[in-house]
PDB file of C-alpha atoms and ligand atoms in Angstrom:
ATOM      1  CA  UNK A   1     -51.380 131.686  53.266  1.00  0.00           C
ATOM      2  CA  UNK A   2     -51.371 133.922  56.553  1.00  0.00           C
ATOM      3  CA  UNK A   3     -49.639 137.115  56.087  1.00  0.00           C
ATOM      4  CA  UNK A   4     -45.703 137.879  57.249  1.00  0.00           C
ATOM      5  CA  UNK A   5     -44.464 140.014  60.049  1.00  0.00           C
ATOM      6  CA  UNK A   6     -43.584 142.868  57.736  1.00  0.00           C
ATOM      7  CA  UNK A   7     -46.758 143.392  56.686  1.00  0.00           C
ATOM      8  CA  UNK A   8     -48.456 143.929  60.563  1.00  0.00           C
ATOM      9  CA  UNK A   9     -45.360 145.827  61.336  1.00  0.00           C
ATOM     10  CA  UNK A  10     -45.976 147.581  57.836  1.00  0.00           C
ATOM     11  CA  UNK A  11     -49.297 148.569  59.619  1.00  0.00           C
ATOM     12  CA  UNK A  12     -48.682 149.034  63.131  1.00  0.00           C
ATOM     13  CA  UNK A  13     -45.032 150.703  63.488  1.00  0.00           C
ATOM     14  CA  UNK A  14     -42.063 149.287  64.520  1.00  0.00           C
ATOM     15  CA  UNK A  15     -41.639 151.413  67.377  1.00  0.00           C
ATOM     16  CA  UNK A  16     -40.799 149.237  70.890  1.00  0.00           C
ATOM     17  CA  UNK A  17     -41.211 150.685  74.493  1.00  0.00           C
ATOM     18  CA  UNK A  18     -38.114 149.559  76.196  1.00  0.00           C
ATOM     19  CA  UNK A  19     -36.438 149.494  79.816  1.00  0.00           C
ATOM     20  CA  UNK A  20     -32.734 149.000  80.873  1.00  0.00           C
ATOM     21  CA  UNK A  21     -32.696 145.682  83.406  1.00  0.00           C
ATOM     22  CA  UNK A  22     -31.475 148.216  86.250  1.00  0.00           C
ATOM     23  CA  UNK A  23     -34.869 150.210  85.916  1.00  0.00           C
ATOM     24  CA  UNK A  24     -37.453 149.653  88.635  1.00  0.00           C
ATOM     25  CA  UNK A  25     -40.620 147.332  89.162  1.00  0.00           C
ATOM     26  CA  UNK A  26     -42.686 150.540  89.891  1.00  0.00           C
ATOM     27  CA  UNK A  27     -41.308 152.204  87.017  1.00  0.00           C
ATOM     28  CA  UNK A  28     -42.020 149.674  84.835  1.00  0.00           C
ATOM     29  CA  UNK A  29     -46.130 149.645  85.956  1.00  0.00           C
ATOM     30  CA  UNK A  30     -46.107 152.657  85.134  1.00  0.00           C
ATOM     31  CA  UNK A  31     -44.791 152.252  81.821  1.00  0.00           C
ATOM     32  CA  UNK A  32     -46.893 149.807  81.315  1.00  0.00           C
ATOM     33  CA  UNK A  33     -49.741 152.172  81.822  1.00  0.00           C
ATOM     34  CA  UNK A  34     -48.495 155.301  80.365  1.00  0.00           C
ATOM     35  CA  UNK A  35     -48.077 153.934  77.319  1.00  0.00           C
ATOM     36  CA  UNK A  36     -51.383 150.918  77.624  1.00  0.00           C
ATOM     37  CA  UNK A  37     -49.269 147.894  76.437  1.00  0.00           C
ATOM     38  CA  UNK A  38     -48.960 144.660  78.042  1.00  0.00           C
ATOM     39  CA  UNK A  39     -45.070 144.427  77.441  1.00  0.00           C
ATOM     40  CA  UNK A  40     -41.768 145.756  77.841  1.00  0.00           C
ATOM     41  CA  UNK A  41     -38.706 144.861  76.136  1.00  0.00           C
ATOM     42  CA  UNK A  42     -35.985 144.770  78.597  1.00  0.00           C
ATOM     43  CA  UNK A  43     -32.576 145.923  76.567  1.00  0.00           C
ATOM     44  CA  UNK A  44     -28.731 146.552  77.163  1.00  0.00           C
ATOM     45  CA  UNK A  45     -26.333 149.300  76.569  1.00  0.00           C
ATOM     46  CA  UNK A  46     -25.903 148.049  72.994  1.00  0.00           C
ATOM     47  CA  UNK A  47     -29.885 147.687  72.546  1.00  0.00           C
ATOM     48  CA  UNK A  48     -29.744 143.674  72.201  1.00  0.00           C
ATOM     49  CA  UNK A  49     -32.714 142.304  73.790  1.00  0.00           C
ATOM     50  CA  UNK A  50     -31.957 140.811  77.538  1.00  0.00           C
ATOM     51  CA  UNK A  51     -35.364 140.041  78.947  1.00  0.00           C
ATOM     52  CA  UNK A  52     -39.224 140.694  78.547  1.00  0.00           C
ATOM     53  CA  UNK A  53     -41.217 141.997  81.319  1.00  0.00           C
ATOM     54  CA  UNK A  54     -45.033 141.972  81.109  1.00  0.00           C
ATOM     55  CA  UNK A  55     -48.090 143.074  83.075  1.00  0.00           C
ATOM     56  CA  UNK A  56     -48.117 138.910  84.237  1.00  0.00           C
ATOM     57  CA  UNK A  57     -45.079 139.218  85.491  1.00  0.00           C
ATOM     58  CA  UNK A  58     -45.725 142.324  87.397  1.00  0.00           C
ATOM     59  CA  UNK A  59     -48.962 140.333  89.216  1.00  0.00           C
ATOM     60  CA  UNK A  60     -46.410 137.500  89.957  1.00  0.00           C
ATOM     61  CA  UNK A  61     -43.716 140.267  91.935  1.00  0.00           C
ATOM     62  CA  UNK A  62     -47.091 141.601  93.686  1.00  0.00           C
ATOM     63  CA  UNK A  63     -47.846 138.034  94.838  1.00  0.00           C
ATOM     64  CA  UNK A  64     -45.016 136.998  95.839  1.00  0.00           C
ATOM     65  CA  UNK A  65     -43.423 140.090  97.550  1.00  0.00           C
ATOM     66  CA  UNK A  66     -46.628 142.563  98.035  1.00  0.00           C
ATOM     67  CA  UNK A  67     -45.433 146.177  96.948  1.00  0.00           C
ATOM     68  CA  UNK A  68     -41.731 145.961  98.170  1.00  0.00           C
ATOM     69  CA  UNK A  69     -41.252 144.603  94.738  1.00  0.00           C
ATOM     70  CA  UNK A  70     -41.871 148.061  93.028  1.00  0.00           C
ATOM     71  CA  UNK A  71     -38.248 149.144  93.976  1.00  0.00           C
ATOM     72  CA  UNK A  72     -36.536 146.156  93.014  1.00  0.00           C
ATOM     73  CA  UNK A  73     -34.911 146.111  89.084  1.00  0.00           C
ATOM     74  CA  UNK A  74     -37.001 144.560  86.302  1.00  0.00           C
ATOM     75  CA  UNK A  75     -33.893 142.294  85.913  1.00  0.00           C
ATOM     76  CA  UNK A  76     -34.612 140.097  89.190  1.00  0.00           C
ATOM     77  CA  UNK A  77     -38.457 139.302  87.823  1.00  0.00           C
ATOM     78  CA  UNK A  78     -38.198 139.238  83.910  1.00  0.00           C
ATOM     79  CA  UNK A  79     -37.973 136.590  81.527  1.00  0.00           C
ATOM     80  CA  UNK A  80     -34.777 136.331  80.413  1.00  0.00           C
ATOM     81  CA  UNK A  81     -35.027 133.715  77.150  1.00  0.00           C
ATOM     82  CA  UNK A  82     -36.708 135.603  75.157  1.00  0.00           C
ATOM     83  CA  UNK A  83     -38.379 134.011  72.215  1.00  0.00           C
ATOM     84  CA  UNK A  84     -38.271 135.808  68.966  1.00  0.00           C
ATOM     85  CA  UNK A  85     -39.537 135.982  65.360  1.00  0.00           C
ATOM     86  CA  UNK A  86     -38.336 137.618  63.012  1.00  0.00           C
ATOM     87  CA  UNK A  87     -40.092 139.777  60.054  1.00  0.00           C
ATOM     88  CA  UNK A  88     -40.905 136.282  57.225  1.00  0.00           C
ATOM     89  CA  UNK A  89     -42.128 134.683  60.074  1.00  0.00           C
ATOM     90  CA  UNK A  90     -46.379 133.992  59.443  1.00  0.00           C
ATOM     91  CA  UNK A  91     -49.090 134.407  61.138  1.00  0.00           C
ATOM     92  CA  UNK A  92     -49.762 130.915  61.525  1.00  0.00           C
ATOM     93  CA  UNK A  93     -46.240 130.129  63.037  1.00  0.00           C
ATOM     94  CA  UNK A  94     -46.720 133.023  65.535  1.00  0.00           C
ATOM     95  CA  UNK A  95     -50.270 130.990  66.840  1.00  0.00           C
ATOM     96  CA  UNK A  96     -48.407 128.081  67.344  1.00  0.00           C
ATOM     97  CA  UNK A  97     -45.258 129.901  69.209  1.00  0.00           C
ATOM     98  CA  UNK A  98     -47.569 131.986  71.587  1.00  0.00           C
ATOM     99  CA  UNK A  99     -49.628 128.632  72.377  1.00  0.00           C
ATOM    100  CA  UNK A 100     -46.909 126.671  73.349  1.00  0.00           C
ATOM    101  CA  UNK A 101     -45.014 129.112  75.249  1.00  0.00           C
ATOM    102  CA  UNK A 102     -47.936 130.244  76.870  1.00  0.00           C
ATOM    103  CA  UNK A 103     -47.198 134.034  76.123  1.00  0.00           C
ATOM    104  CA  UNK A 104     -48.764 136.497  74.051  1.00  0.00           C
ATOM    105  CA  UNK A 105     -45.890 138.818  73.005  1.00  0.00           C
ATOM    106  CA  UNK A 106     -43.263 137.948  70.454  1.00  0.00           C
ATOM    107  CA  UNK A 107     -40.348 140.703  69.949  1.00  0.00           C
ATOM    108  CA  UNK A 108     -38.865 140.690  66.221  1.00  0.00           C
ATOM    109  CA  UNK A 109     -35.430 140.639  65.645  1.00  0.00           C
ATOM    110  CA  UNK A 110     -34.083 142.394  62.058  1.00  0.00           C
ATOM    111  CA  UNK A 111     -30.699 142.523  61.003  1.00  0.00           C
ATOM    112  CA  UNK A 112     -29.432 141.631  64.468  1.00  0.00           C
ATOM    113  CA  UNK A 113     -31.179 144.159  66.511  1.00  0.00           C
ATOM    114  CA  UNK A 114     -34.668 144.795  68.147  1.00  0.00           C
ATOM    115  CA  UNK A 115     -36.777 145.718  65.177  1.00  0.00           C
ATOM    116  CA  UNK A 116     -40.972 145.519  66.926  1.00  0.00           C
ATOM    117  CA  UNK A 117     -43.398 143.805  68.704  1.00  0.00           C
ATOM    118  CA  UNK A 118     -45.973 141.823  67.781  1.00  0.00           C
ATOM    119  CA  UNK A 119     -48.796 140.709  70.286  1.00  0.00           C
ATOM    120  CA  UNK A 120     -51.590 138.212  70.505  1.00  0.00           C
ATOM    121  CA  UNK A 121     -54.005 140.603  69.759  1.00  0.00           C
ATOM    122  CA  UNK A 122     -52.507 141.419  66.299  1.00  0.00           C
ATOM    123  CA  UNK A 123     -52.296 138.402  65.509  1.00  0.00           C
ATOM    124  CA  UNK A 124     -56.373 137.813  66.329  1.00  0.00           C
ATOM    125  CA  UNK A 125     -56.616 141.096  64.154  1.00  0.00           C
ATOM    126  CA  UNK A 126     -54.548 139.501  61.033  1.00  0.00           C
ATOM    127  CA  UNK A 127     -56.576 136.287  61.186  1.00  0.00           C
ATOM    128  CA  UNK A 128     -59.971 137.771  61.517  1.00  0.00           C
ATOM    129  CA  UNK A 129     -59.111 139.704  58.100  1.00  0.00           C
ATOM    130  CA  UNK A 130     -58.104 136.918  56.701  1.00  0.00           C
ATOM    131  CA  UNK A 131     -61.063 134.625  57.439  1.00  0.00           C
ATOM    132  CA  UNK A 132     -63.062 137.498  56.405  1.00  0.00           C
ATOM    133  CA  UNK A 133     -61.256 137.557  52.725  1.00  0.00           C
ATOM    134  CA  UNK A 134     -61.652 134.112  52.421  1.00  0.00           C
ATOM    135  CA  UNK A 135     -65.428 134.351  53.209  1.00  0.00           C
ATOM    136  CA  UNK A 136     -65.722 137.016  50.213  1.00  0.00           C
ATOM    137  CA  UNK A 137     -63.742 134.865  47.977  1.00  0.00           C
ATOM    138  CA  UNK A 138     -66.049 131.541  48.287  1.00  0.00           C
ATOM    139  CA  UNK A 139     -68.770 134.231  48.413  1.00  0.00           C
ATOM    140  CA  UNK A 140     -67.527 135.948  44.656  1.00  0.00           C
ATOM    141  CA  UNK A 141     -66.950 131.756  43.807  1.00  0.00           C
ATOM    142  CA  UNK A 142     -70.405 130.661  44.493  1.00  0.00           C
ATOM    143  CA  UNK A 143     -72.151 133.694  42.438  1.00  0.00           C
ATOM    144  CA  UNK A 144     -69.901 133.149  39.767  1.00  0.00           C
TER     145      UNK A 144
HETATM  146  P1  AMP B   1     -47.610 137.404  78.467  1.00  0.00           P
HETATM  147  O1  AMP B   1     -48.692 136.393  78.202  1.00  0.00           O
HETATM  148  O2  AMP B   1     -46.952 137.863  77.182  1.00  0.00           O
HETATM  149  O3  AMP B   1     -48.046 138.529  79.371  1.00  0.00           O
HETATM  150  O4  AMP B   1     -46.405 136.642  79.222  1.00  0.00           O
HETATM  151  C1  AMP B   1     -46.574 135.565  80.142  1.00  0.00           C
HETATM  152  C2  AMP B   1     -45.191 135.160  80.674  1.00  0.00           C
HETATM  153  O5  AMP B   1     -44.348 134.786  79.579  1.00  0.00           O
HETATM  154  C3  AMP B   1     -44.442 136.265  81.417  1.00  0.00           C
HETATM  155  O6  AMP B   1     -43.715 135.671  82.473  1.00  0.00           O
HETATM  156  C4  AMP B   1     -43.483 136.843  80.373  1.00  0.00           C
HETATM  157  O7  AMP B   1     -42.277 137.365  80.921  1.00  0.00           O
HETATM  158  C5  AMP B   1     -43.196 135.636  79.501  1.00  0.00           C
HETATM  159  N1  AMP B   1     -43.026 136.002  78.096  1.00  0.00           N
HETATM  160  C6  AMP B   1     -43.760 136.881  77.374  1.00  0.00           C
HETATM  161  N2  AMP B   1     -43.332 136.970  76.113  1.00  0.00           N
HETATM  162  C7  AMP B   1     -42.283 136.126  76.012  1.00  0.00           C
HETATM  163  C8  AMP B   1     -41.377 135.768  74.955  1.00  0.00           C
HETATM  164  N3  AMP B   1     -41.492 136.281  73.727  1.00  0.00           N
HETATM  165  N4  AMP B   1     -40.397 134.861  75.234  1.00  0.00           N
HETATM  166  C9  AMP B   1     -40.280 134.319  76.472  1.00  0.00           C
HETATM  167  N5  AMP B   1     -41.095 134.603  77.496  1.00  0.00           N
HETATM  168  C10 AMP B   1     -42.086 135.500  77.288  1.00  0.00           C
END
């Protein structure tokens, strides 16, 4: 069975870079690049989670409004229904959410509140250790 949310979070951290909707297009690039992520969690005053923003969607405000966009708020460009998973959700599921939403970022929710991130490239990470286990098991099997 693929492994849980807990245990990449158990890994990884469960720390989440996030930006108020008010904050700027231009602030978030740079965000983006300060901290090398692909995402941004876009929260409230009471930390629930109102929107994503990521480096696609900055492209799109480029495209569509060249850089006059980097002063307007994240709020007029980010998604605002944000899918979620929370920390039992699997690997597998995760594949399946990300391909059919077409996005590669999946913030968890724990206990009600914004409790880390999990990307596509963690979950490329989990399965290549598990195909990798699984190799060394029919490996042990077959000299057995
Ligand atoms: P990404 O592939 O994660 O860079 O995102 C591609 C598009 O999907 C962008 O417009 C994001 O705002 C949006 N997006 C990313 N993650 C999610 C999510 N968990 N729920 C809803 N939309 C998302």
């Amino acid at each position: 069975m693929s492994e849980t949310v807990k245990a990449i979070l158990d890994r990884k951290g469960r720390e989440v870079v996030t930006l108020a909707p008010q904050a700027s297009i231009g602030e978030a690039a740079t965000t983006l690049n300060e901290h090398r992520i692909g995402a941004i969690v876009v929260t409230g005053v009471d930390g629930a989670i109102v929107g994503i923003f990521t480096e696609r969607d900055l492209v799109r405000a480029v495209a569509q409004s060249g850089a006059g966009c980097l002063t307007q708020p994240v709020s007029s460009i980010m998604t605002s229904s944000v899918k979620r998973c929370s920390e039992d959700t699997r690997v597998n599921e995760l594949m399946e959410v990300m391909t059919a939403g077409r996005f590669r970022h999946l913030p968890v929710e724990h206990g009600g509140k914004l409790g880390g991130i999990v990307s596509i490239g963690d979950v490329v990470k989990s399965r290549m250790s598990e195909v990798e286990r699984e190799a060394a098991d029919i490996k042990a099997y077959i000299a057995s």
